[in-house]
């Protein structure tokens, strides 16, 4: 066994694929690393021989403003990409927590999202092409650079949220969006009732967050008249936009993501231990819990969440806490199919061993 | 050919005697889908339940017989054609809407439910199902999920995969599973996402849970004429460049407009080089503001004869013209061959001019009617199958058009699927390694290759052989 961890920082996709293949052919365990902002996710690696960093793959490969399509290398940070897109009044509607510093590859691998998902969906919906290095040293692409494409299997869905268990994402193409004509954020102290009110107005908010102290933030984007009218009708005070930047900076040392059918979310959140700190996107069905209680209470919340058809996934926690609670919870009933896919792409189980469910 | 008697008997025991069709005359009905290729199944099985589907696939697995799930057969890429014979597994008897949950805004349907029927039923709750292929009066949700179908309104709302929340599937060994479901961010790999659009090559679909959307309170539909395809394309880019993503943004060229107007009398300007159909929805404020903004942009980009539908009936008529356009083309020639390549939107004028030149070269009329906002072309090559030797010309013209699409950075299919007709072209856009990765997925789900064999992946042995046979077959069958 190798006792020290080798740190590889390849500067091209080809080089990354070679390094991955080198490691795989010696059956060395490889952990892909992007910005490290989501590195707390998943179980502790069973083995770790090589850290394969994508951070030097940080180029914008092509941004076609007219087509509203951008292709980037996986190691570019979300902020660097947004900066590039902003030059032509475009953006990627992705505002993950634990920002800044996420890489695009890391966000795709972990499936981390943020409040804007309410209006724009997740990268699952706007990722249009992907390039992945596989343990056999090949680079395999799927999708393309067009916004609508059913040419072959949807390999984007295969790798999105797979935590690098099937391959290392080296490049991605996205459909991007025009900056909205109007973008206004309002707030209320009215708790769930206020959240429901905002969610059922004729104009749906693009983001709606509720916090454990009863505060609600609603963001409206779109045509000027419609946004102005809904803001007027709600009558809530307008907030400065910087509030979203502060919000996406949240990254508790010990936290979990509760994802559930929307109708079940409120009950689950209200069942958190008394005084718990949390924030939720009720329109999406996702809540984040900054855990201040012990592991049995987390297990109890997870059991209730799973009964409701959802999941509780640990986002970060100290090792012993993570080990006790388990990163993912009950494996899905289709785990056998997932394992077969894992085996087809990574037969020696060198990628992120022990971290994901497969 | 036919199935061995013993296999047919096994199938009859599962679905009942009357639900297995294997007489040559009856099978002929299932020879084709909406594409130009055909092949006879050895048997058709009319499944009514998930258990039927699972049982039939178990039999097929045991005997290693191809099985091809089939909905309404409206697909345009040969996805439902039993090119290697075997069993056509017809699911149109599975047509119950099992549940509509107005609070969660979801529906669970069987695969044979017709697309438009779901929206009509959901409308009673103020909801609709967004993906709207032009064949929505006939095509099924199961077929839509298998093909990841699109439609005009997918520009804003997204294609089928964005609306499927979960599915009950039957794998190649006959086992039944649910993939995904209501909750977001599910643990594990996104099997549902991989299976949607897999064209029946990875699983059969027996239930689909879909997202429904609230019917927008206000919808505005506009029509504008343009002197040329180029100016209309420019206008499309200008609208989207202004930060406006309409619900739908469709283009029809002069040939199409002529046929549509003659058929529907929808008031389309027949002198125009191209016509844009633009729809926006939302609150009354939104549609009013966007309509004004779009009208201004279209005018600045040489749009004229602009009009907005004043009544729901008028809106319906404008859409009937668009969605019925391909049928109306029958006024020009009895047959059409339709590709659906996608290009980056800014390349539309170039690719359309290449399409026009290819049509002229082969002396084949071409009618364009397509999802301009997505860059998703629909060149219809018009022909008469009874003309000897025309098939080869049509085929070559189609291939050249796709070649032009790919050379402009595009993809082979935006919403119809690869199926049979484009499988040979897959190496144009994917390397051996790319296809190899897809094949690993195929092998995991269907190690014996019984599910819809001969689709998506290039089959070097097939094309030449089949082409010759097809021309003869179509003429012999006097299909038209």
Coordinates of N, CA and C in Angstrom, one line a residue, chain A residues 66-68 111 117 119 124-125 131 134 136 138-143 145-155 157-158 161-162 165-166 175 178 181 199-204 223-226 229 257 259-262 284-286 309-311 313 328 332 334 337-338 340-341 344-345 356-357, chain B residues 104-105 147-148 151 156 159 161-162 171 177-179 182-191 193-194 198-199 201-202 214 240 242-243 245 283 285-286 289-290 342-346 371 374 376 409-418 426 429-430 433-434 437-438 440-442 444-445 456-457:
Chain A
X66 N -24.5 34.7 -29.0 CA -25.7 34.7 -29.8 C -26.5 33.4 -29.5
X67 N -25.8 32.3 -29.3 CA -26.5 31.0 -29.1 C -26.8 30.8 -27.7
X68 N -26.3 31.6 -26.8 CA -26.4 31.5 -25.4 C -26.1 30.1 -24.9
X111 N -24.1 17.7 -7.5 CA -25.5 18.1 -7.7 C -26.0 19.2 -6.8
X117 N -33.1 27.5 -8.3 CA -33.6 26.3 -8.9 C -35.1 26.3 -9.0
X119 N -37.0 28.5 -10.2 CA -37.4 29.0 -11.5 C -36.7 28.3 -12.6
X124 N -29.2 19.7 -14.1 CA -29.8 18.6 -14.7 C -30.6 19.1 -15.9
X125 N -31.2 20.3 -15.8 CA -32.1 20.8 -16.8 C -31.3 21.7 -17.9
X131 N -18.0 16.0 -20.9 CA -16.9 15.2 -21.3 C -16.3 14.7 -20.0
X134 N -12.5 8.5 -18.1 CA -12.9 7.2 -17.5 C -11.6 6.5 -17.0
X136 N -10.3 3.8 -17.7 CA -9.6 3.1 -18.8 C -8.8 4.1 -19.6
X138 N -9.9 6.6 -21.4 CA -10.6 7.3 -22.5 C -11.3 8.5 -22.0
X139 N -11.5 9.4 -23.0 CA -12.3 10.6 -22.7 C -13.6 10.4 -23.5
X140 N -14.7 10.4 -22.8 CA -16.0 10.1 -23.5 C -16.9 11.4 -23.3
X141 N -17.5 11.8 -24.5 CA -18.4 12.9 -24.5 C -19.8 12.5 -24.7
X142 N -20.7 13.3 -24.2 CA -22.1 13.1 -24.5 C -22.8 14.4 -24.7
X143 N -24.0 14.4 -25.4 CA -24.6 15.7 -25.6 C -23.9 16.5 -26.7
X145 N -23.4 20.9 -28.2 CA -23.4 22.4 -27.9 C -24.7 23.0 -28.4
X146 N -25.7 22.2 -28.5 CA -27.0 22.7 -28.9 C -28.0 22.6 -27.8
X147 N -29.0 23.4 -27.7 CA -29.9 23.4 -26.5 C -30.9 22.3 -26.5
X148 N -31.0 21.6 -27.5 CA -32.0 20.5 -27.6 C -31.4 19.4 -28.4
X149 N -31.3 18.2 -27.8 CA -30.5 17.1 -28.4 C -30.9 15.8 -27.9
X150 N -31.3 14.9 -28.7 CA -31.6 13.5 -28.3 C -30.8 12.5 -29.1
X151 N -29.5 13.0 -29.4 CA -28.6 12.1 -30.2 C -27.9 11.2 -29.2
X152 N -28.4 10.0 -29.1 CA -27.8 9.0 -28.2 C -28.2 9.1 -26.8
X153 N -27.7 8.3 -25.9 CA -28.1 8.3 -24.5 C -27.7 9.7 -23.8
X154 N -28.5 10.0 -22.8 CA -28.3 11.2 -22.1 C -27.2 11.0 -21.0
X155 N -25.9 11.1 -21.5 CA -24.8 10.8 -20.6 C -24.6 11.9 -19.5
X157 N -27.1 13.0 -17.7 CA -27.8 12.6 -16.5 C -27.0 11.5 -15.8
X158 N -26.3 10.7 -16.5 CA -25.5 9.6 -15.9 C -24.5 10.1 -14.9
X161 N -24.5 14.5 -10.5 CA -24.8 14.0 -9.1 C -24.2 12.6 -8.8
X162 N -23.3 12.1 -9.7 CA -22.8 10.8 -9.4 C -21.5 10.8 -8.6
X165 N -18.2 9.0 -9.3 CA -18.1 7.6 -9.1 C -17.9 6.8 -10.4
X166 N -18.3 7.4 -11.5 CA -18.2 6.7 -12.8 C -17.1 7.3 -13.7
X175 N -26.6 25.5 -21.5 CA -27.5 26.5 -22.0 C -27.5 27.6 -20.9
X178 N -30.5 34.8 -20.4 CA -30.3 36.3 -20.4 C -30.6 36.8 -19.0
X181 N -35.1 40.9 -17.2 CA -35.3 42.4 -17.4 C -35.5 43.1 -16.1
X199 N -45.8 31.9 -2.9 CA -45.7 30.8 -3.9 C -47.0 30.6 -4.8
X200 N -48.1 31.2 -4.3 CA -49.4 31.0 -5.0 C -49.8 32.3 -5.7
X201 N -49.0 33.3 -5.7 CA -49.4 34.5 -6.5 C -49.4 34.1 -7.9
X202 N -50.1 34.9 -8.8 CA -50.1 34.6 -10.2 C -48.7 34.6 -10.8
X203 N -47.8 35.4 -10.3 CA -46.4 35.4 -10.8 C -45.6 34.6 -9.8
X204 N -45.0 33.5 -10.2 CA -44.3 32.6 -9.3 C -42.9 33.3 -9.1
X223 N -40.4 40.1 -16.6 CA -40.8 41.3 -17.3 C -41.1 42.4 -16.2
X224 N -40.7 43.6 -16.5 CA -40.8 44.7 -15.5 C -42.2 44.9 -14.9
X225 N -43.2 44.9 -15.8 CA -44.6 45.2 -15.3 C -45.1 44.1 -14.4
X226 N -44.8 42.8 -14.8 CA -45.3 41.7 -14.0 C -44.6 41.7 -12.6
X229 N -45.8 44.5 -10.4 CA -47.1 44.3 -9.9 C -47.1 43.3 -8.7
X257 N -28.8 18.0 4.1 CA -29.8 18.4 3.1 C -31.0 17.4 3.2
X259 N -34.3 16.5 1.4 CA -35.1 16.6 0.2 C -36.3 15.7 0.3
X260 N -37.5 16.3 0.0 CA -38.7 15.5 0.2 C -39.7 16.1 -0.8
X261 N -40.8 15.3 -1.0 CA -41.9 15.8 -1.8 C -42.3 17.1 -1.2
X262 N -42.6 18.1 -2.0 CA -42.9 19.5 -1.5 C -44.0 19.5 -0.4
X284 N -39.3 24.0 -3.9 CA -38.5 22.9 -4.5 C -38.6 21.6 -3.8
X285 N -38.7 21.7 -2.5 CA -38.8 20.5 -1.6 C -37.5 20.2 -1.0
X286 N -36.7 21.2 -0.7 CA -35.4 21.0 -0.2 C -35.2 21.9 1.1
X309 N -40.8 9.6 1.7 CA -40.4 9.5 0.3 C -39.2 10.4 0.0
X310 N -38.5 10.9 1.0 CA -37.4 11.8 0.7 C -36.1 11.2 1.2
X311 N -35.1 12.1 1.3 CA -33.8 11.7 1.8 C -33.1 12.7 2.6
X313 N -29.3 13.8 3.4 CA -27.9 13.5 3.0 C -27.0 14.5 3.7
X328 N -25.4 8.9 3.4 CA -26.5 8.9 2.5 C -27.9 8.3 3.0
X332 N -31.1 3.3 -2.4 CA -32.3 3.2 -3.2 C -32.6 1.7 -3.6
X334 N -33.1 0.5 -6.3 CA -32.5 0.1 -7.6 C -31.0 0.1 -7.5
X337 N -28.8 -2.1 -9.9 CA -28.6 -1.5 -11.3 C -27.5 -0.5 -11.2
X338 N -27.5 0.3 -10.2 CA -26.5 1.4 -10.1 C -25.1 0.7 -9.9
X340 N -24.2 -2.1 -11.0 CA -23.7 -2.7 -12.3 C -23.2 -1.6 -13.2
X341 N -23.8 -0.4 -13.2 CA -23.3 0.7 -14.0 C -21.9 1.1 -13.5
X344 N -19.4 -1.3 -14.7 CA -19.1 -1.1 -16.1 C -18.2 0.0 -16.4
X345 N -18.2 1.1 -15.6 CA -17.4 2.2 -15.9 C -16.1 2.2 -15.1
X356 N -19.5 7.3 -2.3 CA -20.9 7.4 -2.8 C -21.7 6.1 -2.5
X357 N -22.9 6.0 -3.0 CA -23.6 4.8 -2.6 C -23.2 3.6 -3.5
Chain B
X104 N -49.8 18.7 -5.5 CA -48.4 18.5 -5.9 C -48.2 18.8 -7.4
X105 N -49.2 19.0 -8.1 CA -49.1 19.3 -9.6 C -48.4 18.1 -10.3
X147 N -38.7 8.6 -26.3 CA -37.9 9.4 -27.3 C -37.4 10.7 -26.7
X148 N -37.8 11.1 -25.5 CA -37.6 12.4 -25.0 C -38.0 13.5 -26.0
X151 N -41.3 19.7 -28.8 CA -42.6 20.3 -29.2 C -42.3 21.8 -29.2
X156 N -39.4 27.3 -23.9 CA -39.4 27.9 -22.6 C -39.5 26.8 -21.5
X159 N -38.0 20.0 -22.5 CA -38.4 18.8 -23.2 C -38.9 17.8 -22.2
X161 N -37.8 15.1 -20.8 CA -37.0 14.7 -19.6 C -37.1 15.7 -18.5
X162 N -37.4 17.0 -18.8 CA -37.5 18.0 -17.7 C -38.8 17.9 -17.0
X171 N -37.2 -4.1 -17.0 CA -35.9 -4.3 -17.5 C -35.9 -5.5 -18.5
X177 N -39.3 -2.1 -11.8 CA -38.7 -1.2 -10.9 C -39.4 0.2 -11.0
X178 N -39.3 0.9 -9.9 CA -39.6 2.4 -10.0 C -38.3 3.1 -10.0
X179 N -38.1 4.1 -10.9 CA -37.0 4.9 -10.9 C -37.4 6.4 -10.6
X182 N -41.2 11.6 -6.5 CA -41.6 13.0 -6.2 C -40.4 13.9 -5.7
X183 N -39.6 13.3 -4.8 CA -38.7 14.2 -4.1 C -37.5 14.5 -5.0
X184 N -37.0 15.8 -4.9 CA -35.8 16.1 -5.6 C -34.6 15.5 -5.0
X185 N -33.4 15.6 -5.7 CA -32.1 15.2 -5.1 C -32.1 13.8 -4.5
X186 N -32.5 12.9 -5.3 CA -32.6 11.5 -4.8 C -31.2 10.9 -4.7
X187 N -31.1 10.0 -3.7 CA -29.8 9.4 -3.5 C -29.4 8.4 -4.6
X188 N -28.2 8.4 -5.1 CA -27.8 7.4 -6.1 C -27.8 8.0 -7.5
X189 N -27.6 7.1 -8.5 CA -27.5 7.6 -9.9 C -28.9 7.9 -10.4
X190 N -28.9 8.8 -11.4 CA -30.2 9.3 -11.9 C -30.6 8.3 -13.1
X191 N -31.1 7.2 -12.7 CA -31.5 6.2 -13.7 C -32.6 6.7 -14.5
X193 N -33.2 9.7 -15.5 CA -32.7 10.6 -16.4 C -32.0 9.9 -17.6
X194 N -31.4 8.8 -17.3 CA -30.7 8.0 -18.4 C -31.7 7.3 -19.2
X198 N -34.1 6.9 -24.1 CA -33.3 5.7 -24.5 C -33.9 4.9 -25.6
X199 N -35.0 5.4 -26.1 CA -35.6 4.8 -27.3 C -36.0 3.3 -27.2
X201 N -34.4 1.0 -25.9 CA -33.3 0.1 -26.0 C -32.8 -0.3 -24.6
X202 N -33.3 0.3 -23.5 CA -32.8 0.0 -22.2 C -33.9 -0.6 -21.3
X214 N -49.2 25.0 -14.0 CA -50.4 25.8 -13.9 C -50.7 26.5 -15.3
X240 N -34.4 36.8 -28.7 CA -33.7 36.1 -27.6 C -32.6 36.9 -27.1
X242 N -32.5 39.9 -26.7 CA -33.0 41.0 -25.9 C -33.4 40.4 -24.5
X243 N -33.1 39.2 -24.2 CA -33.4 38.6 -22.9 C -34.8 38.1 -22.8
X245 N -37.3 35.0 -23.6 CA -37.4 33.7 -24.1 C -38.9 33.4 -24.2
X283 N -48.8 36.3 -16.7 CA -49.9 37.2 -16.3 C -50.2 38.1 -17.5
X285 N -50.1 41.3 -17.5 CA -49.0 42.3 -17.5 C -47.8 41.7 -18.4
X286 N -47.5 40.5 -18.1 CA -46.3 39.9 -18.8 C -46.6 39.8 -20.3
X289 N -46.6 43.3 -21.9 CA -45.3 43.9 -22.1 C -44.5 43.2 -23.1
X290 N -44.5 41.9 -23.0 CA -43.6 41.1 -23.9 C -44.1 41.2 -25.4
X342 N -30.3 19.8 -35.2 CA -30.3 21.0 -34.4 C -28.9 21.8 -34.6
X343 N -29.0 23.1 -34.8 CA -27.8 23.9 -34.9 C -27.8 25.0 -33.9
X344 N -26.6 25.5 -33.6 CA -26.6 26.7 -32.7 C -27.5 27.7 -33.5
X345 N -28.3 28.4 -32.7 CA -29.3 29.3 -33.3 C -28.7 30.3 -34.3
X346 N -27.5 30.8 -34.1 CA -26.9 31.8 -35.0 C -26.6 31.2 -36.3
X371 N -38.7 24.6 -35.0 CA -38.6 25.3 -33.8 C -37.4 26.2 -33.8
X374 N -35.1 27.2 -30.8 CA -34.2 26.1 -30.3 C -33.1 25.8 -31.3
X376 N -33.8 24.1 -33.9 CA -34.1 22.7 -34.2 C -34.9 22.7 -35.6
X409 N -21.7 22.5 -36.3 CA -21.6 22.3 -34.9 C -22.9 21.8 -34.3
X410 N -23.7 21.2 -35.1 CA -25.0 20.8 -34.6 C -25.1 19.3 -34.2
X411 N -26.3 18.9 -33.9 CA -26.5 17.5 -33.5 C -27.5 16.9 -34.5
X412 N -27.6 15.5 -34.5 CA -28.3 14.8 -35.5 C -29.8 14.9 -35.2
X413 N -30.2 15.0 -34.0 CA -31.7 15.0 -33.7 C -32.0 15.8 -32.4
X414 N -33.0 16.7 -32.6 CA -33.4 17.5 -31.4 C -34.5 16.9 -30.6
X415 N -35.3 16.1 -31.3 CA -36.5 15.6 -30.5 C -37.1 14.3 -31.1
X416 N -36.6 13.9 -32.3 CA -37.2 12.7 -32.9 C -36.5 11.4 -32.5
X417 N -35.3 11.5 -32.1 CA -34.5 10.3 -31.8 C -33.6 9.9 -32.9
X418 N -32.7 9.0 -32.6 CA -31.8 8.5 -33.6 C -32.4 7.3 -34.3
X426 N -24.2 8.4 -36.4 CA -23.7 8.7 -35.0 C -22.2 9.0 -35.0
X429 N -20.8 12.6 -35.0 CA -20.8 13.5 -33.8 C -20.1 12.9 -32.6
X430 N -20.0 11.5 -32.6 CA -19.4 10.9 -31.4 C -18.2 10.0 -31.9
X433 N -14.9 6.3 -28.6 CA -14.9 6.2 -27.1 C -16.2 6.7 -26.6
X434 N -16.8 7.8 -27.2 CA -18.1 8.3 -26.8 C -19.1 7.2 -26.9
X437 N -18.8 4.4 -24.4 CA -19.3 4.7 -23.1 C -20.9 4.5 -23.1
X438 N -21.5 4.9 -24.2 CA -23.0 4.7 -24.3 C -23.3 3.2 -24.3
X440 N -21.6 0.9 -22.9 CA -21.5 0.2 -21.6 C -22.9 0.3 -20.9
X441 N -23.5 1.4 -21.1 CA -24.9 1.6 -20.5 C -25.8 0.6 -21.0
X442 N -25.8 0.4 -22.4 CA -26.7 -0.5 -23.0 C -26.4 -1.9 -22.5
X444 N -25.2 -2.9 -19.6 CA -25.7 -3.1 -18.3 C -27.2 -3.4 -18.2
X445 N -27.9 -2.6 -19.0 CA -29.4 -2.8 -19.0 C -29.9 -3.9 -19.8
X456 N -30.1 3.3 -32.6 CA -29.2 4.2 -32.0 C -27.7 4.0 -32.4
X457 N -27.2 2.8 -32.1 CA -25.8 2.5 -32.4 C -25.6 2.1 -33.9

